[in-house]
Tab-separated table of C-alpha atoms in Angstrom:
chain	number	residue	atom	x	y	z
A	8	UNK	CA	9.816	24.731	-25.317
A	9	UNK	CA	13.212	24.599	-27.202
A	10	UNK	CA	14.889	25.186	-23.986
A	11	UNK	CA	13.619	22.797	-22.397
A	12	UNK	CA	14.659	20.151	-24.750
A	13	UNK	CA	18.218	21.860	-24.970
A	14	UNK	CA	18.727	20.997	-20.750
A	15	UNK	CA	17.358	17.687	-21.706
A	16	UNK	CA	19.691	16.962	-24.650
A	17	UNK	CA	22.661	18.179	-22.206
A	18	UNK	CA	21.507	16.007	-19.675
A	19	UNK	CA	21.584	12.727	-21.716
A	20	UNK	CA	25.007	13.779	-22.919
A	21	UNK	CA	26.200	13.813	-19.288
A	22	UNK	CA	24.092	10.235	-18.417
A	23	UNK	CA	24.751	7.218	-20.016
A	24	UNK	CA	20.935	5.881	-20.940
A	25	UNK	CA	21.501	2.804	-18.885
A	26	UNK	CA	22.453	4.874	-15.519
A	27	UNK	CA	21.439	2.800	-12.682
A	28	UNK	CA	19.403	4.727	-10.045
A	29	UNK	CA	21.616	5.993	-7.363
A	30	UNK	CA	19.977	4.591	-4.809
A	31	UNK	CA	18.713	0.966	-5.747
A	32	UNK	CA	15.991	-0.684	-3.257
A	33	UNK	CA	17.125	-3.959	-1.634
A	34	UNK	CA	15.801	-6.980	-3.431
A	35	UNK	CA	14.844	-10.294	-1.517
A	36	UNK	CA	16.615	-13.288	-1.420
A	37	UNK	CA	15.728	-15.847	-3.516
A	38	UNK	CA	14.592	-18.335	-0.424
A	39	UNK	CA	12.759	-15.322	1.157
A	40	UNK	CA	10.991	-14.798	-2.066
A	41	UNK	CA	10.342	-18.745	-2.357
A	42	UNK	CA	8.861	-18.415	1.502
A	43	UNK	CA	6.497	-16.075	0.235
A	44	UNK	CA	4.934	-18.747	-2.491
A	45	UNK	CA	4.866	-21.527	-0.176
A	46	UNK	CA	2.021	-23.546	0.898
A	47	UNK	CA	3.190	-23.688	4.419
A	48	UNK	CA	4.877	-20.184	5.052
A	49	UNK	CA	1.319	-19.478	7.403
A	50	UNK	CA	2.691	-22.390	9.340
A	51	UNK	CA	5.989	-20.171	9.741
A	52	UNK	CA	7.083	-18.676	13.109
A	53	UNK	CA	8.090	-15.529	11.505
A	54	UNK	CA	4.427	-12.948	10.494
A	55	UNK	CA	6.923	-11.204	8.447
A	56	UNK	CA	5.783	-10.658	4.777
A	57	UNK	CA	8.588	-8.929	2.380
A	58	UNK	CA	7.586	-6.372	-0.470
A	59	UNK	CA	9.235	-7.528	-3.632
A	60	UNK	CA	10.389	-4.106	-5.079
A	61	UNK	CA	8.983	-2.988	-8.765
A	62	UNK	CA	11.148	-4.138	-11.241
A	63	UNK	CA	10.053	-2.070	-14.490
A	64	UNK	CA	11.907	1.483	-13.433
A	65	UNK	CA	14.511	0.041	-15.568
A	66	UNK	CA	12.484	-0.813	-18.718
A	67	UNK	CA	10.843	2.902	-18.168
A	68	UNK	CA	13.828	4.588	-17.902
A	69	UNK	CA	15.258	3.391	-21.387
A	70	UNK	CA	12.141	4.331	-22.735
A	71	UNK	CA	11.997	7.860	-22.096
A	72	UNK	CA	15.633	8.287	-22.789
A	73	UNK	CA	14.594	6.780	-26.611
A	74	UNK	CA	11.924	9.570	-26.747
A	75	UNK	CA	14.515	12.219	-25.675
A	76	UNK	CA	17.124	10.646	-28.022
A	77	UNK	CA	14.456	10.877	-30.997
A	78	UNK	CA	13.498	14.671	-30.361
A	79	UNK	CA	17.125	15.189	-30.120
A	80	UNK	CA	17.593	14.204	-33.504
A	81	UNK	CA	14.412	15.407	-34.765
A	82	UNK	CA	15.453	18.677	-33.636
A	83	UNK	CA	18.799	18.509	-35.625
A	84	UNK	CA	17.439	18.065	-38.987
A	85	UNK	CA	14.413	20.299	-38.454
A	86	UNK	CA	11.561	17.249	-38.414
A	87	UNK	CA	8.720	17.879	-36.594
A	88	UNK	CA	9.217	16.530	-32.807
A	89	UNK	CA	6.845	13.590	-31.734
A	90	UNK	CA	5.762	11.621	-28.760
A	91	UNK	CA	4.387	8.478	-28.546
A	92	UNK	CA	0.970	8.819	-26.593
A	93	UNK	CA	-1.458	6.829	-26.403
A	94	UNK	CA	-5.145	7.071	-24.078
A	95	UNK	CA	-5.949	4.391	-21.885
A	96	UNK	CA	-9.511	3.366	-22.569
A	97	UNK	CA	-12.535	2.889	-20.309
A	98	UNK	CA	-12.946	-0.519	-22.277
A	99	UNK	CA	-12.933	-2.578	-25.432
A	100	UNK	CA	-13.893	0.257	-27.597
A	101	UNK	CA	-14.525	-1.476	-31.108
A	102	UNK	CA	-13.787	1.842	-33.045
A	103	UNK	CA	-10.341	2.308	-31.351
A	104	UNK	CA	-8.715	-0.021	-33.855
A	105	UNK	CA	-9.907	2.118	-36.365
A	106	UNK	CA	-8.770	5.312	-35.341
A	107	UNK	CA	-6.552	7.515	-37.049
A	108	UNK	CA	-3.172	6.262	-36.592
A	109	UNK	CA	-1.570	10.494	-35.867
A	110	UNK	CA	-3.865	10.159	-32.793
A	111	UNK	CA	-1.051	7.945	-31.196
A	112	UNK	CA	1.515	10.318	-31.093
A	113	UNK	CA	1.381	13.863	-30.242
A	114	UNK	CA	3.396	16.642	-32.219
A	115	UNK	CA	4.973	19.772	-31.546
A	116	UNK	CA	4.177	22.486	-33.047
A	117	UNK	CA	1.203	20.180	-33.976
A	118	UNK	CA	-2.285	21.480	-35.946
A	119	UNK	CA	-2.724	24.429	-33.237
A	120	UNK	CA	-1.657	26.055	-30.473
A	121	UNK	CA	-3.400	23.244	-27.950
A	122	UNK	CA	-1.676	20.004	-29.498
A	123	UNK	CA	1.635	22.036	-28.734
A	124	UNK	CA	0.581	22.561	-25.184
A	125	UNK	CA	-0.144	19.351	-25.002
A	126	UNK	CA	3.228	17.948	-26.316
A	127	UNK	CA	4.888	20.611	-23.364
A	128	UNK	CA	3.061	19.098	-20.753
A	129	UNK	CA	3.727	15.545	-21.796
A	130	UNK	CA	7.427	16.212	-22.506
A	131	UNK	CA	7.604	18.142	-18.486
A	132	UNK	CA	6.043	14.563	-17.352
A	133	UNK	CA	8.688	12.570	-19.078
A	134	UNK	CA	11.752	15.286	-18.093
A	135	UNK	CA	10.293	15.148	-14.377
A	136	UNK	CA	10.164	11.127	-14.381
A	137	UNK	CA	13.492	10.470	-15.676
A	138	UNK	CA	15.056	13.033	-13.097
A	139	UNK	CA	13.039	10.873	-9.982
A	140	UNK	CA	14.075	7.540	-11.534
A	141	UNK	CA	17.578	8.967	-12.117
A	142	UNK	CA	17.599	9.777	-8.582
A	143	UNK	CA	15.480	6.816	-7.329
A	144	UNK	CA	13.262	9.572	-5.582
A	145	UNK	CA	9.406	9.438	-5.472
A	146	UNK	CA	7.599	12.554	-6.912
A	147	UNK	CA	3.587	12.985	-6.432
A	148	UNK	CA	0.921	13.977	-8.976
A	149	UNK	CA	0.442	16.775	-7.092
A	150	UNK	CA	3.579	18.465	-7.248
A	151	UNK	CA	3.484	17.815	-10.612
A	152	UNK	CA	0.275	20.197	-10.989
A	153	UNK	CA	1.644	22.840	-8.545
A	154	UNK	CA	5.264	23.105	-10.169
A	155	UNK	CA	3.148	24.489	-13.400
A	156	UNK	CA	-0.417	24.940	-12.950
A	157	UNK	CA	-0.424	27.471	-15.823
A	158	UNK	CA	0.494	24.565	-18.150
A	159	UNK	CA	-1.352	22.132	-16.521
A	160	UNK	CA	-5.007	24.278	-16.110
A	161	UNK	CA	-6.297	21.328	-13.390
A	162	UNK	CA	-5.357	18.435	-10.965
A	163	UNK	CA	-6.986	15.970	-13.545
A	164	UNK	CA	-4.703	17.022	-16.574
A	165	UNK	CA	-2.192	15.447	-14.551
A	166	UNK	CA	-3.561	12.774	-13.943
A	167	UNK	CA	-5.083	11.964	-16.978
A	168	UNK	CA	-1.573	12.027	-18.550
A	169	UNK	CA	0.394	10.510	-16.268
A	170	UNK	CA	-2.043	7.616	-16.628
A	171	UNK	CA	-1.814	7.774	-20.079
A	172	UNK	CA	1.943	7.806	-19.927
A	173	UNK	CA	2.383	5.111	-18.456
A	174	UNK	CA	-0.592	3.097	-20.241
A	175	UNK	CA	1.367	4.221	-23.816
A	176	UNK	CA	5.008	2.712	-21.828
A	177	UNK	CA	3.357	-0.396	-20.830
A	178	UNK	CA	4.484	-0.046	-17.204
A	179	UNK	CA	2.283	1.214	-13.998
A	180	UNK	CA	2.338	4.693	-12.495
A	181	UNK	CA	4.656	4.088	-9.708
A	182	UNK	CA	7.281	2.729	-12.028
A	183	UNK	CA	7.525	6.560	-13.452
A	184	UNK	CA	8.525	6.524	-9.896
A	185	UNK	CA	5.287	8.541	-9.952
A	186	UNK	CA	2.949	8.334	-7.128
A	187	UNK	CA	-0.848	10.160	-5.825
A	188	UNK	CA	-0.450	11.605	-2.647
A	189	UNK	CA	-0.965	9.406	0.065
A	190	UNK	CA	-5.170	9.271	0.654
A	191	UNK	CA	-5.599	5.917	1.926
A	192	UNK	CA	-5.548	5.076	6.337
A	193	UNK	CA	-4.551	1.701	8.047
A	194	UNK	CA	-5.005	0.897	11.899
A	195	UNK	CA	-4.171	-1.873	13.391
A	196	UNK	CA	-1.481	-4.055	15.349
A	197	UNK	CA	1.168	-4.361	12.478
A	198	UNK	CA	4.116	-2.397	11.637
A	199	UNK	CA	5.273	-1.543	8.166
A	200	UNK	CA	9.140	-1.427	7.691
A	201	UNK	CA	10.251	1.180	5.488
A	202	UNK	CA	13.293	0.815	2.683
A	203	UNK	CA	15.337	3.719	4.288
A	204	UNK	CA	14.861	1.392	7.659
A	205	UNK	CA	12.301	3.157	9.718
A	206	UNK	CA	9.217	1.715	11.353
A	207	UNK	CA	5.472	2.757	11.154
A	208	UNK	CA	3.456	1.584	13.630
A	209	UNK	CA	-0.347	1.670	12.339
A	210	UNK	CA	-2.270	1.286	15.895
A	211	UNK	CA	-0.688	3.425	18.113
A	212	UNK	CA	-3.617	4.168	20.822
A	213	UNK	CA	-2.740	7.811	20.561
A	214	UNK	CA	-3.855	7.153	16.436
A	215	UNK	CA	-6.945	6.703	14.452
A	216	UNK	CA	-5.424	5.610	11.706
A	217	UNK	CA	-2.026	6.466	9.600
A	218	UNK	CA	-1.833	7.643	6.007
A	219	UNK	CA	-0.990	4.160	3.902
A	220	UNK	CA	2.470	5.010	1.952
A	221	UNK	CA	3.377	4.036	-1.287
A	222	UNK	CA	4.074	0.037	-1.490
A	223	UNK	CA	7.586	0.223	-3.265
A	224	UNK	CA	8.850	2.414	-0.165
A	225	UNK	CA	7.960	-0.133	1.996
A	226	UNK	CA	10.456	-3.290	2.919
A	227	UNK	CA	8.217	-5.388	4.423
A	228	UNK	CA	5.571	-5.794	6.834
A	229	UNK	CA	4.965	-6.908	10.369
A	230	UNK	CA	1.887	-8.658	10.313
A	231	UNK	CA	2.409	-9.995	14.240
A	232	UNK	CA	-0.828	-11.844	15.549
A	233	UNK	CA	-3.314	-10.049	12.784
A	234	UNK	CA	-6.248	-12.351	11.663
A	235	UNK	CA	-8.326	-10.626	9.590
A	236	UNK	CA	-8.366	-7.330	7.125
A	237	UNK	CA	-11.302	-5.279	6.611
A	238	UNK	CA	-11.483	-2.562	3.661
A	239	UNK	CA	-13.961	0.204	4.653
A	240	UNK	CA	-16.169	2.303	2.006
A	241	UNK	CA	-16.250	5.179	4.227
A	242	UNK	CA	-13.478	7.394	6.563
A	243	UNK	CA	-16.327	8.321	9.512
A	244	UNK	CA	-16.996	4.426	9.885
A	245	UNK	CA	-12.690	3.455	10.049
A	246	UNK	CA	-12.062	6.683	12.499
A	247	UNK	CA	-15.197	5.318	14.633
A	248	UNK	CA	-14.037	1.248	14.724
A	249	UNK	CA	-9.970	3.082	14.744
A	250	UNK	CA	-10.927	5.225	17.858
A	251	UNK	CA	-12.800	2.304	19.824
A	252	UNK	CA	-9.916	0.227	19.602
A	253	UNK	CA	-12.402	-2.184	17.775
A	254	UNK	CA	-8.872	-4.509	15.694
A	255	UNK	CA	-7.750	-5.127	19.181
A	256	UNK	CA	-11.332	-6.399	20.472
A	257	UNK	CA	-12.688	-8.089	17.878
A	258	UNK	CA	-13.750	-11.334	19.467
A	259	UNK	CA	-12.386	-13.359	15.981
A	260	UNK	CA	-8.631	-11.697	17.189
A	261	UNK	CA	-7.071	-8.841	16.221
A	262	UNK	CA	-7.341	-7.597	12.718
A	263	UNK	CA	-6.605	-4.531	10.667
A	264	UNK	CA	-8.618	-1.492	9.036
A	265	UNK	CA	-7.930	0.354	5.907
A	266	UNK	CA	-10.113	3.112	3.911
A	267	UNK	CA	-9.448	4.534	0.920
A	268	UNK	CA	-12.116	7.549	1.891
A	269	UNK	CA	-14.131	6.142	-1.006
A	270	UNK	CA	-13.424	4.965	-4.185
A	271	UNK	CA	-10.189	3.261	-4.125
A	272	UNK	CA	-7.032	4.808	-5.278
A	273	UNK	CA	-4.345	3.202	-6.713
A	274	UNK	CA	-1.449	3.220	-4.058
A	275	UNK	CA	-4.083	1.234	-1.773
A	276	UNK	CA	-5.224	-1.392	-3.797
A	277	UNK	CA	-1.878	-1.955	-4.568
A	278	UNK	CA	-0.902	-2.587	-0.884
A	279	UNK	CA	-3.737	-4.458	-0.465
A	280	UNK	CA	-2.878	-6.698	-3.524
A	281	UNK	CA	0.844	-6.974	-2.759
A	282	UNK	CA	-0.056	-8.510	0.585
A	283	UNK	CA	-2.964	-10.630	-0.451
A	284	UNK	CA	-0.993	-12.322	-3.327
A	285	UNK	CA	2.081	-12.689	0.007
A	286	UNK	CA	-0.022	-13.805	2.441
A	287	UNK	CA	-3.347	-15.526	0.627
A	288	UNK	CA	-3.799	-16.986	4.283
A	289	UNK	CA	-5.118	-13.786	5.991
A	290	UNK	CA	-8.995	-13.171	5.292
A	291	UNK	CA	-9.897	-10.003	3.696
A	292	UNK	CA	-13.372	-8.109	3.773
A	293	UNK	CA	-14.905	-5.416	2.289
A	294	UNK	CA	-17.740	-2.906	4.429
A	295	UNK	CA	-19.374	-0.692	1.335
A	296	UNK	CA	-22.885	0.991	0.966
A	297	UNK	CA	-25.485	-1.042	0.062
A	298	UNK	CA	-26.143	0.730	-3.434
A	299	UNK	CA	-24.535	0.361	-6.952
A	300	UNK	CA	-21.654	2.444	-6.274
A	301	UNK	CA	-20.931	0.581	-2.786
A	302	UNK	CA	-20.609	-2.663	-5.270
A	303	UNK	CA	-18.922	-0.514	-7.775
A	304	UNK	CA	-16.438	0.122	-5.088
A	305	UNK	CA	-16.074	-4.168	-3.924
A	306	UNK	CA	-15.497	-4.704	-7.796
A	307	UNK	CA	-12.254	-2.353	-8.337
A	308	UNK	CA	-11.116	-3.816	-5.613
A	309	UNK	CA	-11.683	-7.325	-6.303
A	310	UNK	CA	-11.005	-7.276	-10.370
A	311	UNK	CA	-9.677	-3.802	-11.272
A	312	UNK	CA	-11.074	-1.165	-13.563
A	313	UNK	CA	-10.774	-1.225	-17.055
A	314	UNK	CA	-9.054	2.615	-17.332
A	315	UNK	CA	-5.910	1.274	-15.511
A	316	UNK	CA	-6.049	-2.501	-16.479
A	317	UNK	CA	-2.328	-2.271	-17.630
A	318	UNK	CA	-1.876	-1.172	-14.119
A	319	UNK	CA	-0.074	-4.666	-12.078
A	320	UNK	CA	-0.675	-6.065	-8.643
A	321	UNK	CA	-3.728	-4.083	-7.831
A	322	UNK	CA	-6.655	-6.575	-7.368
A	323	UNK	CA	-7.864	-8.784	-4.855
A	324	UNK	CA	-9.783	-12.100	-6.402
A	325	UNK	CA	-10.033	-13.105	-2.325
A	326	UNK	CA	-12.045	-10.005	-0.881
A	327	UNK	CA	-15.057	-10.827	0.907
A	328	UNK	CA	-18.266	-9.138	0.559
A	329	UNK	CA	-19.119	-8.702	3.926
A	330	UNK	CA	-21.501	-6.158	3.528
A	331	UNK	CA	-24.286	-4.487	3.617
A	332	UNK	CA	-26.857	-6.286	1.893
A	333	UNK	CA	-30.757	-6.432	1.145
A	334	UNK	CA	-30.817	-8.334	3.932
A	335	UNK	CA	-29.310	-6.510	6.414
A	336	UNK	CA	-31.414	-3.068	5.019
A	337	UNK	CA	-34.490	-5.026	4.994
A	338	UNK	CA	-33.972	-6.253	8.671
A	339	UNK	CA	-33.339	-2.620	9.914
A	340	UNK	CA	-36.907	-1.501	7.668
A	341	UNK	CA	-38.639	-4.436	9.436
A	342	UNK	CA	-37.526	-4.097	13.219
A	343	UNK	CA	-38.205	0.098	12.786
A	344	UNK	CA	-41.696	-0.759	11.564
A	345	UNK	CA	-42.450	-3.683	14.436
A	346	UNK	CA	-41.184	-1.143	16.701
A	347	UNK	CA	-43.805	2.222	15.379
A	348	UNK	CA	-46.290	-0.438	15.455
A	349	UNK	CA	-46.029	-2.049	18.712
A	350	UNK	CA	-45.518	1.820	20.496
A	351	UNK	CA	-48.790	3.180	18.088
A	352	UNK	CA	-51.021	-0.198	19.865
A	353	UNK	CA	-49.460	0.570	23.155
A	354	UNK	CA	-48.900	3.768	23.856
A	355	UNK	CA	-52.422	4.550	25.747
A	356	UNK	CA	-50.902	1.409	28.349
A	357	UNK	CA	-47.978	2.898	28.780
A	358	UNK	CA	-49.236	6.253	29.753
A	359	UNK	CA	-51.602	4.579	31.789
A	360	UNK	CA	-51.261	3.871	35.553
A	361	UNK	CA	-51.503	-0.107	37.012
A	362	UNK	CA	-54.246	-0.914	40.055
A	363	UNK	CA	-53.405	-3.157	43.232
A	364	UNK	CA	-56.224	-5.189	45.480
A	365	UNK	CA	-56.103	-1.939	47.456
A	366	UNK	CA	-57.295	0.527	45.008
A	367	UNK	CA	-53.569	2.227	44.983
A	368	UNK	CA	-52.123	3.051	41.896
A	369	UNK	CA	-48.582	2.321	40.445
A	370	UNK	CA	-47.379	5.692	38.933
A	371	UNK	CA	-44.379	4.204	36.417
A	372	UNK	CA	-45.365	3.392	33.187
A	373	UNK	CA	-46.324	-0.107	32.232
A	374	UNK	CA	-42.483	-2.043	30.904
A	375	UNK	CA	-42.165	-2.595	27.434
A	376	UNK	CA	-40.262	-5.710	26.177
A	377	UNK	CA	-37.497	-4.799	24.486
A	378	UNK	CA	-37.098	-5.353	20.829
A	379	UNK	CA	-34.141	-4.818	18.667
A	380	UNK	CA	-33.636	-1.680	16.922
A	381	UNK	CA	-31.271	0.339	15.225
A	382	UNK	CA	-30.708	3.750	14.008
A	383	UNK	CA	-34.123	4.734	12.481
A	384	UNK	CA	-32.295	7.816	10.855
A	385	UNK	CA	-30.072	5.890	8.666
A	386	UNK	CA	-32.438	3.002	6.871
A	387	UNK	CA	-33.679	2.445	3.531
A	388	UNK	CA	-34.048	5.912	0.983
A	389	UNK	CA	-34.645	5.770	-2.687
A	390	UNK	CA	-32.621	5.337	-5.644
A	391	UNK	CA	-31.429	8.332	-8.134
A	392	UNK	CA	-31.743	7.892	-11.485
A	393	UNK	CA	-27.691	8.219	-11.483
A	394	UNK	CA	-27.700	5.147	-9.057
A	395	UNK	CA	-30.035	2.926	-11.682
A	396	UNK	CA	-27.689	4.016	-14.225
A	397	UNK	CA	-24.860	3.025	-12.532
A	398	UNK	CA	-26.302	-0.472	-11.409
A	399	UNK	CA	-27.048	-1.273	-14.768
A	400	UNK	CA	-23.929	-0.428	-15.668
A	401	UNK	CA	-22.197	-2.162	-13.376
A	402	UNK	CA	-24.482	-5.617	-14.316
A	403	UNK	CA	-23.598	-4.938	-18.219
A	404	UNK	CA	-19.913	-5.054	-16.985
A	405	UNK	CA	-20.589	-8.349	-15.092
A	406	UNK	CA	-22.174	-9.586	-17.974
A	407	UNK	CA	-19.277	-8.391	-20.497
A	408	UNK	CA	-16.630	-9.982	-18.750
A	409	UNK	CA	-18.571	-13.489	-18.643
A	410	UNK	CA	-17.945	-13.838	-14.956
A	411	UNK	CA	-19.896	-16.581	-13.240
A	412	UNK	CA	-18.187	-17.728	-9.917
A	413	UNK	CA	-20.663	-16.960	-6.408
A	414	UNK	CA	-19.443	-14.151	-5.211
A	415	UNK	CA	-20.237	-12.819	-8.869
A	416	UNK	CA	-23.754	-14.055	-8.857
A	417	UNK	CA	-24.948	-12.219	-5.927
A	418	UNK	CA	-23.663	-9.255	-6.750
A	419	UNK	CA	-25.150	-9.713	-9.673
A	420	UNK	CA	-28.486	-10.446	-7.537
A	421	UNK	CA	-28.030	-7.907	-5.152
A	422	UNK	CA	-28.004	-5.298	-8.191
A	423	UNK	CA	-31.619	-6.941	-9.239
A	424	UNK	CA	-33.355	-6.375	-5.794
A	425	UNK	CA	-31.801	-2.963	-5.572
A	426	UNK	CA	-33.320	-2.168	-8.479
A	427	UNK	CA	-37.057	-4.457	-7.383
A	428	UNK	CA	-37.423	-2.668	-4.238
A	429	UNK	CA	-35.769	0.886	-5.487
A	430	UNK	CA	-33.574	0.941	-2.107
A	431	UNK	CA	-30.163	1.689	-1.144
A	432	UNK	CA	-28.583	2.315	2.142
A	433	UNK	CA	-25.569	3.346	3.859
A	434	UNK	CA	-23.406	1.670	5.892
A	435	UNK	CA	-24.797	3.432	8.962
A	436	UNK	CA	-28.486	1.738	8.184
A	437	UNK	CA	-27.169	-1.126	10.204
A	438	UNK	CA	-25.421	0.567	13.350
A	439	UNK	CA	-26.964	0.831	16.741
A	440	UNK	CA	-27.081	4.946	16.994
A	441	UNK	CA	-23.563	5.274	15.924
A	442	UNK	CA	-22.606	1.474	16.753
A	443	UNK	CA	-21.648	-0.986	14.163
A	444	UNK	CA	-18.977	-3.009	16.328
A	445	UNK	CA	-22.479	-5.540	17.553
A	446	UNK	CA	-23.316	-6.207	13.911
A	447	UNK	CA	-19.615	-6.452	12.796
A	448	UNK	CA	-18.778	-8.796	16.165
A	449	UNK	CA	-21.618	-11.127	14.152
A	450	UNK	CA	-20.831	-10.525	10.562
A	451	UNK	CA	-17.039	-11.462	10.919
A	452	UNK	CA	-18.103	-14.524	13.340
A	453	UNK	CA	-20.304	-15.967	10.349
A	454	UNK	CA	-17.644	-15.222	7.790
């Protein structure tokens, strides 16, 4: 541990504290950044939307130096070494501001032997940090973990104090220069430039979708002809619409895709809230599970969550619910039961054989009209006790934060008749046997 803060104490001696990074990303012109805020820039010829770079490395940087600079000195006069730390809470926890005070910092050699583990793998974070923003290099969360898993025990330990780091320095992950590794895909006809110059393209027709990069490594983005977004719950539904072409076909014009496989990390709904606050212009949707943690899932990404709520630009107050609904499950219940009761009535006509004026017989079955009908596999099942729990925790959090615009309310609704009818459904409840793109052509169309 000593060692440690020896290289440390060597390396501020060689670094002045306020050491630029050696590699500084381009910042926008004032008029392009002016563009951006513009009522009219949709009316603009150029679809080209610039990413304003983070602007808190700096503030972060002389912040960890101060913590060095204080165990430096704590270690010359034999004090006890500290570091400010400080939890980010799951919400407005009444007994926090009554907690003891020594709980804010943690020590080294502490009360026992796990406090001064603790204050190691803290004081690795900080010394791994100010190398990346010394260097203006990225480093992930997960080579973090691997460069020590003996120190670190699990994947979460990380994360847990990286958030927490940065929750106690009053600046987001990425401006530890600290990022997940990349989980989220986009597909589509746009093009994201990257700082060091290159180009992604994100709908290649060789590609079902690319993995979505960190925000602050990318310059700007190409947005060409796109009309619409559309945020996907779940990775089998984006590679299905991604490998049918479905952006480029959408009769509403092209559009883009983008999953976070799930609940949404970070890095995405940062990209997605970077571009939404650019270009307010282009409609956003969101496709999630019709179930409380499908409207868990629309919330994050519409207001945030309360663990990283000193996390900035990563909500989007525009996303449309597009689906599913009660409705839409309760249409696919319906039509399956028309349809077993219409072939139960019928079935002795179609098996049996039609007579002409001649006494012949017609050997084919009797036609059937046809009725709509979708994948009878995927409707309707039952709620868990987890998922009540979770809708009524996700109403309690509506009803905390006093929210009471529309798209609020029937969220708010939605969570009643889930809980009514004791129903939930995937996303798949409203395909035709592995189709969605017919009910998306018409959900988009009314949106």
């Amino acid at each position: 541990m000593y060692s440690i803060t020896t290289r440390s104490r060597n390396r501020l001696a060689a670094v002045p504290p306020s050491a630029p990074s050696s590699s500084p990303s381009p910042v926008p012109s004032s008029s392009s950044l002016s563009s951006l805020s513009s009522p009219d820039f949709n009316l603009q010829p150029s679809s080209l939307v610039l990413v304003p770079p983070s602007g808190r490395h700096g503030g972060a940087l002389s912040q960890i130096e101060e913590m060095f600079e204080t165990i430096v000195d704590s270690l010359a006069i034999g004090e006890e070494l500290t570091i400010p730390y400080r939890a980010a809470r799951s919400g407005g926890d009444p007994s926090s501001q009554s907690q003891d005070r020594r709980s804010e910092y943690v020590r080294f050699p502490g009360r026992n032997i796990h406090e001064a583990q603790r204050f190691e793998a803290i004081f690795r974070i900080l010394e791994l940090s100010h190398e990346a923003l010394l260097s203006g290099n990225l480093i992930t969360k997960r080579n973090i973990y691997y460069q020590n898993i003996d120190l670190y025990k699990s994947q979460g330990m990380v994360d847990e104090l990286v958030d927490n780091i940065a929750y106690t320095l009053g600046v987001g992950r990425e401006d530890l220069n600290i990022v997940a590794a990349a989980r989220g895909l986009i597909f589509g006809p746009i093009s994201l430039i990257m700082r060091g110059g290159d180009a992604l393209q994100c709908g290649l027709p060789t590609d079902n979708g690319i993995l979505l990069p960190s925000i602050y490594s990318v310059e700007s983005v190409e947005l060409n002809e796109v009309k619409w977004l559309l945020v996907i719950e779940k990775e089998a539904t984006f590679r299905t619409l991604a490998a049918s072409q479905y952006p480029r076909r959408c009769p509403i014009g092209p559009g883009v895709l983008v999953t976070a496989k799930g609940f949404p990390d970070l890095a995405t709904r940062r990209f997605l809230s970077i571009l939404h606050n650019a270009r307010p212009q282009l409609t956003m949707f969101a496709l999630v599970d019709y179930d409380p943690h499908g409207i868990a899932i629309l919330r994050t990404y519409k207001t945030g969550s309360k663990r990283l709520e000193h996390e900035e630009n990563v909500t989007v107050p525009g996303l449309r619910w597009l689906g599913i609904r009660s409705s839409d499950v309760l249409a696919v219940t319906d039509g399956e039961r028309l349809q077993s009761s219409y072939s139960s009535q019928n079935i002795s006509g179609q098996e049996s054989t039609g007579s002409f004026q001649d006494g012949s017989h017609d050997r084919r079955p009797n036609k059937r009209p046809r009725l709509q009908r979708r994948n009878p596999g995927n409707s309707a099942t039952l709620l868990t006790q987890g998922d009540r729990k979770k809708a009524v925790e996700v109403m309690k959090d509506i009803y905390a934060n006093g929210e009471a615009d529309d798209s609020t309310r029937e969220q708010f609704g939605e969570l009643q008749r889930m809980l009514m009818l004791n129903i939930k459904a995937e996303i798949q409840a409203v395909d035709d046997f592995g189709d969605i793109t017919n009910w998306l052509d018409e959900a988009l169309c009314r949106n």
